[in-house]
PDB file of C-alpha atoms in Angstrom:
ATOM      1  CA  PRO C   1     -14.264 -24.766  11.514  1.00 43.00           C
ATOM      2  CA  SER C   2     -10.570 -24.684  11.781  1.00 40.00           C
ATOM      3  CA  SER C   3      -9.267 -20.777  13.050  1.00 40.00           C
ATOM      4  CA  ALA C   4      -9.337 -17.960   9.742  1.00 41.00           C
ATOM      5  CA  ARG C   5      -6.457 -17.722   7.566  1.00 45.00           C
ATOM      6  CA  ARG C   6      -4.542 -14.656   6.773  1.00 48.00           C
ATOM      7  CA  ARG C   7      -1.842 -16.165   4.842  1.00 52.00           C
ATOM      8  CA  LEU C   8      -1.096 -18.211   1.925  1.00 53.00           C
ATOM      9  CA  THR C   9      -0.140 -21.862   2.766  1.00 44.00           C
ATOM     10  CA  GLN C  10       1.821 -24.209   0.452  1.00 42.00           C
ATOM     11  CA  HIS C  11       0.893 -27.614  -0.380  1.00 40.00           C
ATOM     12  CA  ARG C  12       2.608 -30.646  -1.625  1.00 42.00           C
ATOM     13  CA  LYS C  13       1.548 -32.385  -4.406  1.00 45.00           C
ATOM     14  CA  PRO C  14       1.863 -35.615  -6.001  1.00 45.00           C
ATOM     15  CA  ALA C  15       3.974 -36.174  -9.092  1.00 49.00           C
ATOM     16  CA  ASN C  16       2.289 -35.732 -12.571  1.00 52.00           C
ATOM     17  CA  THR C  17       3.572 -38.040 -15.147  1.00 52.00           C
ATOM     18  CA  ASN C  18       0.740 -35.879 -17.762  1.00 64.00           C
ATOM     19  CA  VAL C  19       2.748 -32.747 -17.825  1.00 62.00           C
ATOM     20  CA  GLY C  20       1.658 -31.736 -21.294  1.00 66.00           C
ATOM     21  CA  LYS C  21      -1.469 -33.201 -22.063  1.00 72.00           C
ATOM     22  CA  ASP C  22      -2.869 -31.000 -18.201  1.00 81.00           C
ATOM     23  CA  ALA C  23      -1.536 -27.910 -19.940  1.00 86.00           C
ATOM     24  CA  GLU C  24      -3.128 -28.046 -22.355  1.00 91.00           C
ATOM     25  CA  VAL C  25      -6.352 -28.901 -21.498  1.00 92.00           C
ATOM     26  CA  LEU C  26      -5.791 -26.332 -18.889  1.00 93.00           C
ATOM     27  CA  ARG C  27      -5.318 -23.552 -21.949  1.00 95.00           C
ATOM     28  CA  ALA C  28      -8.684 -24.513 -23.196  1.00 95.00           C
ATOM     29  CA  PHE C  29     -10.130 -23.947 -19.566  1.00 95.00           C
ATOM     30  CA  TYR C  30      -8.764 -20.663 -19.331  1.00 96.00           C
ATOM     31  CA  GLN C  31      -9.223 -19.897 -22.525  1.00 96.00           C
ATOM     32  CA  ARG C  32     -12.743 -19.928 -22.813  1.00 96.00           C
ATOM     33  CA  LEU C  33     -13.880 -21.059 -19.096  1.00 96.00           C
ATOM     34  CA  PHE C  34     -12.575 -18.788 -16.015  1.00 96.00           C
ATOM     35  CA  PRO C  35     -14.729 -15.957 -15.227  1.00 96.00           C
ATOM     36  CA  PHE C  36     -11.313 -13.840 -14.977  1.00 96.00           C
ATOM     37  CA  LYS C  37     -13.642 -10.193 -14.768  1.00 94.00           C
ATOM     38  CA  TYR C  38     -15.213 -11.855 -11.672  1.00 94.00           C
ATOM     39  CA  LEU C  39     -12.851 -12.610  -9.723  1.00 94.00           C
ATOM     40  CA  PHE C  40     -11.237  -9.593 -10.443  1.00 94.00           C
ATOM     41  CA  GLN C  41     -14.562  -7.546  -9.054  1.00 93.00           C
ATOM     42  CA  TRP C  42     -14.923  -9.855  -6.264  1.00 93.00           C
ATOM     43  CA  LEU C  43     -10.556  -9.975  -5.040  1.00 94.00           C
ATOM     44  CA  ASN C  44     -10.911  -5.540  -5.826  1.00 93.00           C
ATOM     45  CA  HIS C  45     -14.277  -5.264  -4.048  1.00 90.00           C
ATOM     46  CA  SER C  46     -14.502  -2.795  -6.530  1.00 84.00           C
ATOM     47  CA  PRO C  47     -15.758  -3.109 -10.746  1.00 81.00           C
ATOM     48  CA  THR C  48     -12.568  -0.643 -11.330  1.00 79.00           C
ATOM     49  CA  THR C  49      -8.818  -1.167 -10.488  1.00 76.00           C
ATOM     50  CA  THR C  50      -7.830  -0.528  -6.579  1.00 82.00           C
ATOM     51  CA  THR C  51      -5.155  -0.917  -4.398  1.00 89.00           C
ATOM     52  CA  ASP C  52      -6.979  -4.135  -3.301  1.00 92.00           C
ATOM     53  CA  PHE C  53      -5.737  -6.037  -6.197  1.00 94.00           C
ATOM     54  CA  SER C  54      -3.162  -4.633  -7.652  1.00 93.00           C
ATOM     55  CA  ASN C  55      -1.265  -5.494  -4.124  1.00 95.00           C
ATOM     56  CA  ARG C  56      -2.639  -8.670  -3.174  1.00 95.00           C
ATOM     57  CA  GLU C  57      -0.729 -11.430  -3.682  1.00 96.00           C
ATOM     58  CA  LEU C  58      -1.173 -14.773  -5.412  1.00 96.00           C
ATOM     59  CA  ALA C  59       0.880 -17.928  -6.052  1.00 96.00           C
ATOM     60  CA  PHE C  60       0.759 -20.436  -8.846  1.00 95.00           C
ATOM     61  CA  VAL C  61       1.275 -24.768  -8.659  1.00 94.00           C
ATOM     62  CA  LEU C  62       2.459 -24.872 -12.244  1.00 93.00           C
ATOM     63  CA  PRO C  63       1.631 -28.812 -13.587  1.00 90.00           C
ATOM     64  CA  ASN C  64       5.207 -29.534 -13.071  1.00 89.00           C
ATOM     65  CA  ASP C  65       4.414 -28.957  -9.343  1.00 91.00           C
ATOM     66  CA  ALA C  66       6.648 -25.303  -9.063  1.00 94.00           C
ATOM     67  CA  TYR C  67       5.232 -23.278  -6.265  1.00 95.00           C
ATOM     68  CA  ILE C  68       5.451 -19.592  -7.651  1.00 95.00           C
ATOM     69  CA  ARG C  69       4.603 -17.201  -5.199  1.00 95.00           C
ATOM     70  CA  TYR C  70       4.058 -13.129  -4.334  1.00 94.00           C
ATOM     71  CA  GLN C  71       2.561 -12.281  -8.375  1.00 95.00           C
ATOM     72  CA  SER C  72      -0.186  -9.400  -8.861  1.00 95.00           C
ATOM     73  CA  PHE C  73      -2.511  -7.963 -11.347  1.00 95.00           C
ATOM     74  CA  ASN C  74      -3.036  -4.718 -11.596  1.00 93.00           C
ATOM     75  CA  SER C  75      -6.733  -6.386 -14.018  1.00 93.00           C
ATOM     76  CA  ALA C  76      -8.226  -8.986 -14.594  1.00 94.00           C
ATOM     77  CA  GLU C  77      -6.423  -9.251 -17.921  1.00 96.00           C
ATOM     78  CA  GLU C  78      -2.804  -9.258 -16.681  1.00 96.00           C
ATOM     79  CA  LEU C  79      -3.967 -12.603 -14.713  1.00 96.00           C
ATOM     80  CA  ARG C  80      -5.170 -14.228 -17.668  1.00 97.00           C
ATOM     81  CA  LYS C  81      -3.015 -13.751 -20.157  1.00 97.00           C
ATOM     82  CA  GLN C  82      -0.365 -15.551 -17.201  1.00 96.00           C
ATOM     83  CA  CYS C  83      -2.903 -17.407 -16.465  1.00 96.00           C
ATOM     84  CA  ILE C  84      -3.233 -19.121 -20.373  1.00 96.00           C
ATOM     85  CA  GLN C  85       0.426 -18.686 -21.212  1.00 95.00           C
ATOM     86  CA  LEU C  86       1.524 -20.479 -17.467  1.00 94.00           C
ATOM     87  CA  THR C  87      -1.432 -23.124 -16.975  1.00 95.00           C
ATOM     88  CA  PRO C  88      -1.466 -23.386 -13.268  1.00 94.00           C
ATOM     89  CA  THR C  89      -2.897 -25.806 -11.512  1.00 92.00           C
ATOM     90  CA  ARG C  90      -4.156 -23.839  -9.133  1.00 89.00           C
ATOM     91  CA  PHE C  91      -3.221 -21.005  -7.879  1.00 87.00           C
ATOM     92  CA  GLU C  92      -3.560 -18.964  -4.251  1.00 92.00           C
ATOM     93  CA  ILE C  93      -4.945 -16.421  -2.926  1.00 94.00           C
ATOM     94  CA  GLY C  94      -3.235 -14.001   0.060  1.00 95.00           C
ATOM     95  CA  PRO C  95      -3.617 -10.641   1.752  1.00 95.00           C
ATOM     96  CA  VAL C  96      -3.390  -7.449   0.483  1.00 96.00           C
ATOM     97  CA  TYR C  97      -0.157  -6.096   0.869  1.00 95.00           C
ATOM     98  CA  SER C  98       1.081  -2.366   1.654  1.00 93.00           C
ATOM     99  CA  ALA C  99       3.177  -2.367  -1.013  1.00 91.00           C
ATOM    100  CA  ASN C 100       3.197  -4.371  -4.922  1.00 91.00           C
ATOM    101  CA  PRO C 101       4.292  -8.070  -3.862  1.00 93.00           C
ATOM    102  CA  ARG C 102       6.568  -6.934  -7.110  1.00 91.00           C
ATOM    103  CA  ASP C 103       8.895  -4.805  -6.118  1.00 89.00           C
ATOM    104  CA  ARG C 104       8.806  -5.990  -2.370  1.00 88.00           C
ATOM    105  CA  LYS C 105      12.400  -6.195  -2.732  1.00 87.00           C
ATOM    106  CA  THR C 106      12.837  -3.112  -4.696  1.00 87.00           C
ATOM    107  CA  LEU C 107      11.964  -1.226  -1.316  1.00 83.00           C
ATOM    108  CA  ARG C 108      14.216   0.281   0.490  1.00 80.00           C
ATOM    109  CA  ASN C 109      12.437  -0.368   3.773  1.00 82.00           C
ATOM    110  CA  ALA C 110      11.671  -4.363   4.358  1.00 76.00           C
ATOM    111  CA  SER C 111      10.063  -3.985   6.942  1.00 80.00           C
ATOM    112  CA  ALA C 112       7.487  -1.627   4.941  1.00 83.00           C
ATOM    113  CA  PHE C 113       5.540  -4.555   3.199  1.00 89.00           C
ATOM    114  CA  ARG C 114       3.220  -6.467   5.017  1.00 92.00           C
ATOM    115  CA  PRO C 115       0.191  -7.709   4.974  1.00 93.00           C
ATOM    116  CA  LEU C 116      -2.896  -5.258   5.777  1.00 94.00           C
ATOM    117  CA  ALA C 117      -6.180  -6.759   5.135  1.00 95.00           C
ATOM    118  CA  LYS C 118      -7.372 -10.638   3.257  1.00 96.00           C
ATOM    119  CA  GLU C 119     -10.458 -11.634   3.401  1.00 96.00           C
ATOM    120  CA  LEU C 120     -12.289 -14.053   6.368  1.00 96.00           C
ATOM    121  CA  VAL C 121     -11.816 -17.872   6.286  1.00 95.00           C
ATOM    122  CA  PHE C 122     -13.497 -20.411   7.884  1.00 93.00           C
ATOM    123  CA  ASP C 123     -13.317 -23.750   6.753  1.00 91.00           C
ATOM    124  CA  ILE C 124     -16.017 -26.622   7.364  1.00 90.00           C
ATOM    125  CA  ASP C 125     -14.324 -30.567   6.088  1.00 89.00           C
ATOM    126  CA  MET C 126     -15.956 -33.258   5.875  1.00 88.00           C
ATOM    127  CA  THR C 127     -12.956 -35.089   7.641  1.00 86.00           C
ATOM    128  CA  ASP C 128     -14.755 -34.164  10.937  1.00 83.00           C
ATOM    129  CA  TYR C 129     -17.701 -35.520  10.966  1.00 85.00           C
ATOM    130  CA  ASP C 130     -16.261 -38.914  10.346  1.00 84.00           C
ATOM    131  CA  GLU C 131     -17.009 -40.536  13.771  1.00 81.00           C
ATOM    132  CA  ILE C 132     -20.722 -40.254  13.517  1.00 84.00           C
ATOM    133  CA  ARG C 133     -20.746 -40.251   9.704  1.00 86.00           C
ATOM    134  CA  THR C 134     -21.452 -44.214   8.159  1.00 89.00           C
ATOM    135  CA  CYS C 135     -21.533 -43.998   4.784  1.00 89.00           C
ATOM    136  CA  CYS C 136     -17.843 -42.664   3.961  1.00 86.00           C
ATOM    137  CA  SER C 137     -14.796 -41.919   5.625  1.00 81.00           C
ATOM    138  CA  GLY C 138     -12.006 -39.612   4.552  1.00 77.00           C
ATOM    139  CA  ALA C 139     -11.824 -37.600   1.827  1.00 79.00           C
ATOM    140  CA  SER C 140     -15.016 -39.691   0.111  1.00 86.00           C
ATOM    141  CA  ILE C 141     -17.994 -37.344   0.371  1.00 88.00           C
ATOM    142  CA  CYS C 142     -21.624 -38.198  -0.694  1.00 91.00           C
ATOM    143  CA  GLN C 143     -25.296 -36.601  -0.806  1.00 91.00           C
ATOM    144  CA  LYS C 144     -26.361 -38.626   2.410  1.00 92.00           C
ATOM    145  CA  CYS C 145     -23.014 -37.216   4.046  1.00 90.00           C
ATOM    146  CA  TRP C 146     -22.734 -33.508   2.568  1.00 92.00           C
ATOM    147  CA  GLN C 147     -25.903 -32.308   4.995  1.00 94.00           C
ATOM    148  CA  PHE C 148     -23.643 -32.442   8.131  1.00 92.00           C
ATOM    149  CA  ILE C 149     -21.487 -29.850   5.986  1.00 93.00           C
ATOM    150  CA  THR C 150     -25.264 -28.143   4.405  1.00 94.00           C
ATOM    151  CA  MET C 151     -26.094 -28.062   8.221  1.00 94.00           C
ATOM    152  CA  ALA C 152     -22.798 -26.811   9.761  1.00 93.00           C
ATOM    153  CA  ILE C 153     -23.045 -24.208   7.162  1.00 95.00           C
ATOM    154  CA  LYS C 154     -26.087 -22.492   8.192  1.00 96.00           C
ATOM    155  CA  VAL C 155     -25.498 -22.920  11.929  1.00 93.00           C
ATOM    156  CA  ILE C 156     -21.756 -20.850  10.575  1.00 94.00           C
ATOM    157  CA  ASP C 157     -23.931 -18.365   7.865  1.00 96.00           C
ATOM    158  CA  LYS C 158     -26.297 -17.292  10.799  1.00 96.00           C
ATOM    159  CA  ALA C 159     -23.978 -16.514  13.691  1.00 95.00           C
ATOM    160  CA  LEU C 160     -21.759 -14.905  11.110  1.00 96.00           C
ATOM    161  CA  ARG C 161     -25.095 -12.513  10.081  1.00 97.00           C
ATOM    162  CA  ASP C 162     -26.449 -11.963  13.095  1.00 96.00           C
ATOM    163  CA  ASP C 163     -23.914 -11.987  16.166  1.00 95.00           C
ATOM    164  CA  PHE C 164     -21.324 -10.398  14.331  1.00 96.00           C
ATOM    165  CA  GLY C 165     -23.415  -7.996  11.705  1.00 97.00           C
ATOM    166  CA  PHE C 166     -21.269  -9.492   7.953  1.00 97.00           C
ATOM    167  CA  LYS C 167     -23.506  -8.977   5.270  1.00 97.00           C
ATOM    168  CA  HIS C 168     -20.733  -9.998   2.764  1.00 96.00           C
ATOM    169  CA  ILE C 169     -20.339 -13.722   2.502  1.00 97.00           C
ATOM    170  CA  MET C 170     -19.584 -15.888   0.094  1.00 96.00           C
ATOM    171  CA  TRP C 171     -19.325 -19.840   0.853  1.00 96.00           C
ATOM    172  CA  VAL C 172     -17.968 -22.146  -1.637  1.00 93.00           C
ATOM    173  CA  TYR C 173     -17.269 -26.218  -2.551  1.00 90.00           C
ATOM    174  CA  SER C 174     -13.274 -26.585  -1.246  1.00 85.00           C
ATOM    175  CA  GLY C 175     -12.554 -28.619  -4.223  1.00 78.00           C
ATOM    176  CA  ARG C 176     -11.683 -31.964  -2.753  1.00 80.00           C
ATOM    177  CA  ARG C 177     -14.364 -32.118   1.367  1.00 83.00           C
ATOM    178  CA  GLY C 178     -15.852 -29.224   2.124  1.00 90.00           C
ATOM    179  CA  ALA C 179     -16.854 -26.148   2.337  1.00 94.00           C
ATOM    180  CA  HIS C 180     -15.083 -23.057   2.896  1.00 94.00           C
ATOM    181  CA  ALA C 181     -16.869 -19.321   4.016  1.00 96.00           C
ATOM    182  CA  TRP C 182     -15.304 -15.843   2.435  1.00 96.00           C
ATOM    183  CA  ILE C 183     -16.286 -12.691   3.816  1.00 97.00           C
ATOM    184  CA  SER C 184     -15.297  -9.752   2.582  1.00 95.00           C
ATOM    185  CA  ASP C 185     -16.371  -6.889   4.179  1.00 96.00           C
ATOM    186  CA  LYS C 186     -14.131  -4.387   5.470  1.00 95.00           C
ATOM    187  CA  ARG C 187     -14.352  -4.762   8.622  1.00 96.00           C
ATOM    188  CA  ALA C 188     -13.529  -8.495   8.330  1.00 97.00           C
ATOM    189  CA  ARG C 189     -11.326  -7.113   5.909  1.00 96.00           C
ATOM    190  CA  GLU C 190      -8.988  -5.390   7.837  1.00 95.00           C
ATOM    191  CA  MET C 191     -10.098  -7.467  11.622  1.00 96.00           C
ATOM    192  CA  ASP C 192      -5.747  -8.834  13.599  1.00 94.00           C
ATOM    193  CA  ASP C 193      -5.064 -12.316  13.864  1.00 93.00           C
ATOM    194  CA  ASN C 194      -6.638 -12.189  17.284  1.00 95.00           C
ATOM    195  CA  LYS C 195      -9.703 -11.166  16.011  1.00 96.00           C
ATOM    196  CA  ARG C 196      -9.738 -13.811  13.900  1.00 95.00           C
ATOM    197  CA  ARG C 197      -8.940 -16.005  16.429  1.00 94.00           C
ATOM    198  CA  SER C 198     -11.444 -14.791  18.933  1.00 94.00           C
ATOM    199  CA  ILE C 199     -14.585 -15.113  16.096  1.00 94.00           C
ATOM    200  CA  ALA C 200     -12.871 -18.818  15.505  1.00 92.00           C
ATOM    201  CA  GLY C 201     -13.346 -19.549  18.770  1.00 88.00           C
ATOM    202  CA  TYR C 202     -16.541 -18.398  19.763  1.00 90.00           C
ATOM    203  CA  LEU C 203     -17.833 -21.022  16.817  1.00 88.00           C
ATOM    204  CA  GLU C 204     -16.357 -23.484  17.510  1.00 81.00           C
ATOM    205  CA  LEU C 205     -18.072 -26.198  20.185  1.00 74.00           C
ATOM    206  CA  LEU C 206     -16.271 -28.911  19.752  1.00 66.00           C
ATOM    207  CA  LYS C 207     -13.307 -29.852  21.797  1.00 62.00           C
ATOM    208  CA  GLY C 208     -10.208 -32.352  22.517  1.00 54.00           C
ATOM    209  CA  GLY C 209      -8.693 -34.103  19.276  1.00 51.00           C
ATOM    210  CA  ASP C 210      -9.103 -37.696  18.249  1.00 55.00           C
ATOM    211  CA  LYS C 211      -8.668 -39.146  21.132  1.00 57.00           C
ATOM    212  CA  THR C 212     -10.421 -37.251  23.679  1.00 59.00           C
ATOM    213  CA  GLY C 213     -13.942 -39.667  24.239  1.00 61.00           C
ATOM    214  CA  LYS C 214     -15.990 -36.367  25.318  1.00 58.00           C
ATOM    215  CA  LYS C 215     -15.631 -33.709  22.889  1.00 58.00           C
ATOM    216  CA  VAL C 216     -18.684 -31.852  23.258  1.00 61.00           C
ATOM    217  CA  ASN C 217     -18.962 -29.646  26.614  1.00 63.00           C
ATOM    218  CA  LEU C 218     -21.712 -27.930  27.580  1.00 66.00           C
ATOM    219  CA  ARG C 219     -21.448 -25.079  29.728  1.00 69.00           C
ATOM    220  CA  ARG C 220     -24.021 -22.377  31.106  1.00 75.00           C
ATOM    221  CA  PRO C 221     -25.513 -20.003  29.026  1.00 78.00           C
ATOM    222  CA  LEU C 222     -25.869 -22.198  27.126  1.00 75.00           C
ATOM    223  CA  HIS C 223     -23.591 -20.910  22.799  1.00 75.00           C
ATOM    224  CA  PRO C 224     -27.037 -19.153  21.457  1.00 74.00           C
TER     225      PRO C 224
END
């Protein structure tokens, strides 16, 4: 897996020539299907409002490729209304800040606005297995090569639970070519970057870049 992420990352998207049509489809999706209530409860870590949700940053990617950061909401209904109005093609989940992200420019002390917590996230990408899978390549996947992702999930999930004691782990399809693990334990959310890197390093077995011949270097004692 790649190292755990704490901040939002920006992504470039190709130009969309069907903005109007896509917006109508997305509006219907947000009105009828998207589970805003459950998203709120998950990111809020409670069915009732806390600062875990109201001080959390969300970033929207709009149908015209505009990228809007520092959005925040006090409830699932507020988020729902904004999504229906703006019809984002996706939104990205950021950290919980010390203050409401919308109010960051009004704070007298700019340094007081800082990230406090973020779920511990691990990525598994199908492209990591391009050298050993023989059916697909790149972002293409099939039932055969997806078994690599399935095995990686089982190994990493067991390590996170048994070796680190995490309990609240949710695995989700990345939407394109892999899977993400979101760890919501309070202890995990409040880890600093050094601790996150240490956990990622503990799980890392493959070393080197694309041109490295030998990538698996086993040491004694063997990794658990």
